[in-house]
Tab-separated table of C-alpha atoms in Angstrom:
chain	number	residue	atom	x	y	z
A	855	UNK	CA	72.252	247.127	7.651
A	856	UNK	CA	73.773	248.620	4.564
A	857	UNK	CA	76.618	247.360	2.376
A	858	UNK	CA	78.093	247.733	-0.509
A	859	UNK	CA	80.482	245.267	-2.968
A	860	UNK	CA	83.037	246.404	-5.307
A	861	UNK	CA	84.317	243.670	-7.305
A	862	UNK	CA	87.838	243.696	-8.621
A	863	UNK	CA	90.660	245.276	-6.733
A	864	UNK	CA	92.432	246.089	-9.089
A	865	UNK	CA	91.450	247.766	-12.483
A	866	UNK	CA	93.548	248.806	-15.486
A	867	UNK	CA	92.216	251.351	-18.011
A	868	UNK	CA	94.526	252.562	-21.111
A	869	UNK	CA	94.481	255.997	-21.722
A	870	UNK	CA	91.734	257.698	-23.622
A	871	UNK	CA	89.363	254.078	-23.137
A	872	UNK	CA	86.096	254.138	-20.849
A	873	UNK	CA	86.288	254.103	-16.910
A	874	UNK	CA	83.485	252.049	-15.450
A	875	UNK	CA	84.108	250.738	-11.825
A	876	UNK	CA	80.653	248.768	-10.751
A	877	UNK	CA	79.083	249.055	-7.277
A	878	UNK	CA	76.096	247.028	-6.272
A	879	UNK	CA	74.733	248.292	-2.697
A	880	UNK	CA	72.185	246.941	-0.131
A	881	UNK	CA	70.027	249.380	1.810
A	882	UNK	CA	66.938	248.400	4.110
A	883	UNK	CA	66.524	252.205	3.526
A	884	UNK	CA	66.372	254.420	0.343
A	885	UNK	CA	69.857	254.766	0.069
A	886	UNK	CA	72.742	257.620	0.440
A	887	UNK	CA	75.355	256.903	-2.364
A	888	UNK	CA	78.783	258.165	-2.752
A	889	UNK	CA	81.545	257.698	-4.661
A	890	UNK	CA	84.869	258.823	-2.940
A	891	UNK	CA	88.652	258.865	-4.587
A	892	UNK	CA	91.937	258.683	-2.314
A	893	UNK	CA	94.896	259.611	-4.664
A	894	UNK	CA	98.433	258.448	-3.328
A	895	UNK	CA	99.363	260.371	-0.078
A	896	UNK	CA	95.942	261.878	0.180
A	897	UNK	CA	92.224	261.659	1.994
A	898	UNK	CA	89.361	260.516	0.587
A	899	UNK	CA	87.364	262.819	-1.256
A	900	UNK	CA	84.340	263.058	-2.456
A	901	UNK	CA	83.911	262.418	-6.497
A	902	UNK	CA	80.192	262.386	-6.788
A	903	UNK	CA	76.733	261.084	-4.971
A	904	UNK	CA	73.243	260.238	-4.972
A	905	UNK	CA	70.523	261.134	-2.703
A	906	UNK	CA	67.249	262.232	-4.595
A	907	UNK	CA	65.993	263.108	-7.407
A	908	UNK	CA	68.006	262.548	-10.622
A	909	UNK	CA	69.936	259.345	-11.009
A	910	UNK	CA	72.590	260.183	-13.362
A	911	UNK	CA	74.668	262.119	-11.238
A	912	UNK	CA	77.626	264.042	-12.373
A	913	UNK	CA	80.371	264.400	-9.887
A	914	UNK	CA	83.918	266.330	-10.548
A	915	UNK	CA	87.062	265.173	-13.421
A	916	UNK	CA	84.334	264.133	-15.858
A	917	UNK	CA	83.022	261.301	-13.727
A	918	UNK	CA	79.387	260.717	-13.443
A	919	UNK	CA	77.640	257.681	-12.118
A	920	UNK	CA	73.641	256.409	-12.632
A	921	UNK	CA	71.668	254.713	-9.686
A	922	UNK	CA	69.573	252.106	-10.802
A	923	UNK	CA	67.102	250.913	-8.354
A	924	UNK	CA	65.715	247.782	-9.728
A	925	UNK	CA	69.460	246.773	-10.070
A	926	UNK	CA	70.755	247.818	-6.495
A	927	UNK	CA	73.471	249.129	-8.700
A	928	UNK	CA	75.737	252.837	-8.605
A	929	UNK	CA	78.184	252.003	-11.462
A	930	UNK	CA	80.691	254.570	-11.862
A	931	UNK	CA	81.953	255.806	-15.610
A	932	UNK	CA	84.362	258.288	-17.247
A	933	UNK	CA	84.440	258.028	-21.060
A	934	UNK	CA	88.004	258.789	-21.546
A	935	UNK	CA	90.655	257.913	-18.594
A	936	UNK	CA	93.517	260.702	-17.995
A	937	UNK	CA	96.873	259.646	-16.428
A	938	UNK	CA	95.668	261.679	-13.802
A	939	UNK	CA	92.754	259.601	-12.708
A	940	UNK	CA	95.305	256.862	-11.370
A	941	UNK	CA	94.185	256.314	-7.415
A	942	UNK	CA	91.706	254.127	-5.356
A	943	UNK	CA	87.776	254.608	-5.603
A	944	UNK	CA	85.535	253.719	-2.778
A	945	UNK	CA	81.493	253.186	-3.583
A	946	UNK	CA	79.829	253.761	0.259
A	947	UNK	CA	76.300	253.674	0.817
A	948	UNK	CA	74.984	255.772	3.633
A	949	UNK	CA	72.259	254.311	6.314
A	950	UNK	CA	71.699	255.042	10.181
A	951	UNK	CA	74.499	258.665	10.249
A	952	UNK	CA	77.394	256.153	9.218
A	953	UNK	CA	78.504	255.274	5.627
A	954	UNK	CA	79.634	251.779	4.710
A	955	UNK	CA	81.944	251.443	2.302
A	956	UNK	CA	83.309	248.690	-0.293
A	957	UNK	CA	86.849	247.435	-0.762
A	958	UNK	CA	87.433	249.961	-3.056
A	959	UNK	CA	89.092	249.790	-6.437
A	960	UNK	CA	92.484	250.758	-7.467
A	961	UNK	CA	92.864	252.235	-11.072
A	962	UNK	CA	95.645	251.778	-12.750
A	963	UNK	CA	95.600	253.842	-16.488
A	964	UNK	CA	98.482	252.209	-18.740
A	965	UNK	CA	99.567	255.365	-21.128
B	1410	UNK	CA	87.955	275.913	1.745
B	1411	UNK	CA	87.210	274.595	4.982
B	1412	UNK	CA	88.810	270.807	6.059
B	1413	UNK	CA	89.617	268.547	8.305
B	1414	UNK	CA	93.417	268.081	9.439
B	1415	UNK	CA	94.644	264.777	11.596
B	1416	UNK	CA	97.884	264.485	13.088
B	1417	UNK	CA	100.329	262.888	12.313
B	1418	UNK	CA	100.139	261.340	9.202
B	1419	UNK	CA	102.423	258.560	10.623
B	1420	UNK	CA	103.441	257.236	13.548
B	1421	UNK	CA	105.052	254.356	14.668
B	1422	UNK	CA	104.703	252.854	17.949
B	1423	UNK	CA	105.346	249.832	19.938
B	1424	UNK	CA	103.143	247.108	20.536
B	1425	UNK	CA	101.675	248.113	24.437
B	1426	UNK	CA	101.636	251.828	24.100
B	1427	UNK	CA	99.701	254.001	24.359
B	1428	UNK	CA	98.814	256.216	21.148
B	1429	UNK	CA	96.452	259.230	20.489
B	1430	UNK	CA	95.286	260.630	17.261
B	1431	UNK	CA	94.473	263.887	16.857
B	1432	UNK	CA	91.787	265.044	13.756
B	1433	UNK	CA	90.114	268.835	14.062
B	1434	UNK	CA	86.696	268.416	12.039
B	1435	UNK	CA	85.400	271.671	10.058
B	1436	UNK	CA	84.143	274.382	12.306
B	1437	UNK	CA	80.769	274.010	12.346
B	1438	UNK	CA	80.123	270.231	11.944
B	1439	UNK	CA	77.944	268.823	14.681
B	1440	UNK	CA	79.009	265.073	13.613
B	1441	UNK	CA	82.164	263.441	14.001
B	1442	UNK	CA	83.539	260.046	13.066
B	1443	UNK	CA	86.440	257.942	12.737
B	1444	UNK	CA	87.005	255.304	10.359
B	1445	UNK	CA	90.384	252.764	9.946
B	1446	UNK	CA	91.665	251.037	6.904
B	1447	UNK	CA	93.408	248.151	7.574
B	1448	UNK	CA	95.958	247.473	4.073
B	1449	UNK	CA	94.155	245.969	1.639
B	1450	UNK	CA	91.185	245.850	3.390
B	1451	UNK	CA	87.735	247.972	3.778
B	1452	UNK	CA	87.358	251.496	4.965
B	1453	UNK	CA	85.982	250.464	8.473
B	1454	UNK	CA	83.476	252.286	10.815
B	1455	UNK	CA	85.127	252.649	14.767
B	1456	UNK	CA	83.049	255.456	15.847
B	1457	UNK	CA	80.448	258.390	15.558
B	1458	UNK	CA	80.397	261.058	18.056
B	1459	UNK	CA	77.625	263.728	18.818
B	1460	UNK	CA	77.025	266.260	21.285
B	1461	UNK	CA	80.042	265.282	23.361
B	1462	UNK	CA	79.156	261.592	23.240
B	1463	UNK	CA	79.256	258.283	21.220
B	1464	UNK	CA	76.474	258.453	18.926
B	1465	UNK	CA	77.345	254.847	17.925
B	1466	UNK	CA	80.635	252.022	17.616
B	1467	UNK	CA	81.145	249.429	15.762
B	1468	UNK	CA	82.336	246.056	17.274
B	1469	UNK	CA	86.057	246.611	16.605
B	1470	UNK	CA	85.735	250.002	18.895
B	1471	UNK	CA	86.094	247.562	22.111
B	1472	UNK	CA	87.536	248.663	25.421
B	1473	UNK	CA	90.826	249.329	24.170
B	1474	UNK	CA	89.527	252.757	22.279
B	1475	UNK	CA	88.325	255.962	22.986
B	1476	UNK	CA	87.197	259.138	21.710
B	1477	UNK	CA	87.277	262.742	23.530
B	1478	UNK	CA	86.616	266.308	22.452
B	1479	UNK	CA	88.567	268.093	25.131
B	1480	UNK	CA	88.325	271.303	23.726
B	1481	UNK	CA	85.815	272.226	21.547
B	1482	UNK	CA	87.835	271.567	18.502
B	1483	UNK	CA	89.953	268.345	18.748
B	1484	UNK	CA	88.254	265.466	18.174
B	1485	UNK	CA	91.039	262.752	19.406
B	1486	UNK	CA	91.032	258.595	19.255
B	1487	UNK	CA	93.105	256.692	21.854
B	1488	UNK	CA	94.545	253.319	21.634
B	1489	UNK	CA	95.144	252.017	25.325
B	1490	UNK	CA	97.408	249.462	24.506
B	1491	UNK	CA	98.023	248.967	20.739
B	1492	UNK	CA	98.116	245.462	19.142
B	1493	UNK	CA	99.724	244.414	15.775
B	1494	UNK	CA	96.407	244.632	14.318
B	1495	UNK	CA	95.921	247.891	15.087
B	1496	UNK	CA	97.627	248.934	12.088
B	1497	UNK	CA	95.828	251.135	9.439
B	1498	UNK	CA	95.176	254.124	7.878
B	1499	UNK	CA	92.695	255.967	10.511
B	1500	UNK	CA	90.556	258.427	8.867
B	1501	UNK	CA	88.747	260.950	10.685
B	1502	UNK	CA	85.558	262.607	9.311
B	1503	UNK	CA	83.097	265.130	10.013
B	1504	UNK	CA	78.833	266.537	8.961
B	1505	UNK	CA	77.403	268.884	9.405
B	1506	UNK	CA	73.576	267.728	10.316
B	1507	UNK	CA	72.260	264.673	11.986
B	1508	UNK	CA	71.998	262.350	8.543
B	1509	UNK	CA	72.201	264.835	6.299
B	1510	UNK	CA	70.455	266.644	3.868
B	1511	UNK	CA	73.419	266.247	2.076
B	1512	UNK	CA	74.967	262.838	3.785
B	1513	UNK	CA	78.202	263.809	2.956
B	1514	UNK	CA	81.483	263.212	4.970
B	1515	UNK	CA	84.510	265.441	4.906
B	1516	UNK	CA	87.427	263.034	5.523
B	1517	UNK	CA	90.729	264.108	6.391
B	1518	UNK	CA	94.038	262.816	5.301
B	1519	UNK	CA	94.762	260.055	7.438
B	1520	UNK	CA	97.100	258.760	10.164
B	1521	UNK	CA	99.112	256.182	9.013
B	1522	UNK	CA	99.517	254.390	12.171
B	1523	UNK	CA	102.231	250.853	12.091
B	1524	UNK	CA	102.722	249.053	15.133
B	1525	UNK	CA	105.923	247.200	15.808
C-alpha cells in the first residue's frame, strides 16, 4: 500500500525566505507524486507532480519539487514566499487508481 | 476550463438523517472518486467508481454509504443515517483514464458537511 508523511502541521515562512515543506512517501510501486494546495474556501488543486522522467519538477507560483528515489523523498521548495502562498499543501502519492495523501501542511507567511 | 462542481458547499444536518451529496465530474472523465477530510485530519479515500460501479472502498465506506450515477452526469454520495463522525470536508474527484498517463485528480470544492 502507498503512504505518504508530512511532518509538521503547521509551518511559518516570513516573506521573501525559502518555502520547503518535506514529504517522504512509500510505494510498493514506482510511484505517482503530487503536490496539491487548498487555499481558504477552495478545492484542492494541483501545484505540481511526478511521474517519469525528470525529477525536478516545476509546478505553477514558482514552486518546484525534486523526487529523490534513494531517499523516498518529494520535498517541496519555493525560494521566496509571497503573502499569497498562505494555504494548506497536501504531498499524495498515487498507487492502485487511488491517491493517498499526507496530513498536509498549513503555511503560514508572517509579512 | 473544464471542473468539477459539488453541492452544497455546506450543509448541516441532524444526527439520523439522511444526506446526499451531489459532485458533477468533468465531461469526459471515466473515473470518479470521493474523498472526506475529517478537521485536522488526512484527506481520506471513501470510494472509486467506474463504469457504473465501485471500482474500490476503503474501510470507512461501510454500509451506511453509497454512491450512484443516476444520470450520466451526477456522481452523488449518500449517508443513510449520519453519525457525529461523519463530519468533514467531502471532496469529490474525477480522471480521465484507468491510472493515468497523467494520474492526476481534478478535485472539486468540497461539501462542508457538520452533523448536529
Amino acid at each position: 500500500a502507498q503512504s505518504v508523511t508530512q511532518l509538521g502541521s503547521h509551518v511559518s515562512v516570513s516573506e521573501g525566505a525559502l518555502v520547503l515543506l518535506r514529504c517522504n512517501y512509500s510505494s510498493s510501486v514506482p510511484p505517482y507524486l503530487f503536490w496539491y494546495v487548498q487555499y481558504p474556501n477552495q478545492g484542492l488543486q494541483l501545484l505540481l507532480k511526478y511521474t517519469t522522467g525528470a525529477t525536478l519538477v516545476k509546478g505553477i507560483n514558482g514552486f518546484e519539487a525534486e523526487f529523490k528515489k534513494s531517499e523516498t523523498s518529494f520535498h517541496l521548495t519555493k525560494p521566496s514566499a509571497h503573502m499569497s502562498d498562505a494555504a494548506e499543501y497536501f504531498c499524495a502519492v498515487r498507487g492502485n487508481n487511488r491517491l493517498a495523501f499526507g496530513k498536509g501542511n498549513q503555511v503560514v507567511v508572517i509579512p | 476550463e473544464p471542473e468539477v462542481t459539488q453541492t452544497p458547499s455546506h450543509q448541516v444536518t441532524q444526527m439520523g438523517q439522511e444526506v446526499i451529496l451531489r459532485c458533477v465530474p468533468i465531461s469526459n472523465h471515466l473515473y470518479f472518486y470521493w474523498y472526506r477530510q475529517i478537521l485536522g485530519q488526512k484527506v481520506e479515500f471513501l470510494v472509486s467508481f467506474y463504469n457504473n460501479e465501485i471500482s474500490e472502498k476503503s474501510e470507512i465506506f461501510d454500509d451506511q454509504f453509497s454512491v450512484e450515477r443516476p444520470d450520466g452526469s451526477n456522481f452523488t454520495l449518500k449517508i443513510r443515517s449520519t453519525k457525529l463522525e461523519d463530519s468533514a470536508m467531502y471532496f469529490c474527484a474525477s480522471t480521465g483514464l484507468a491510472g493515468g498517463n497523467t494520474g492526476e485528480l481534478f478535485f472539486g470544492e468540497g461539501s462542508r458537511l457538520t452533523v448536529l
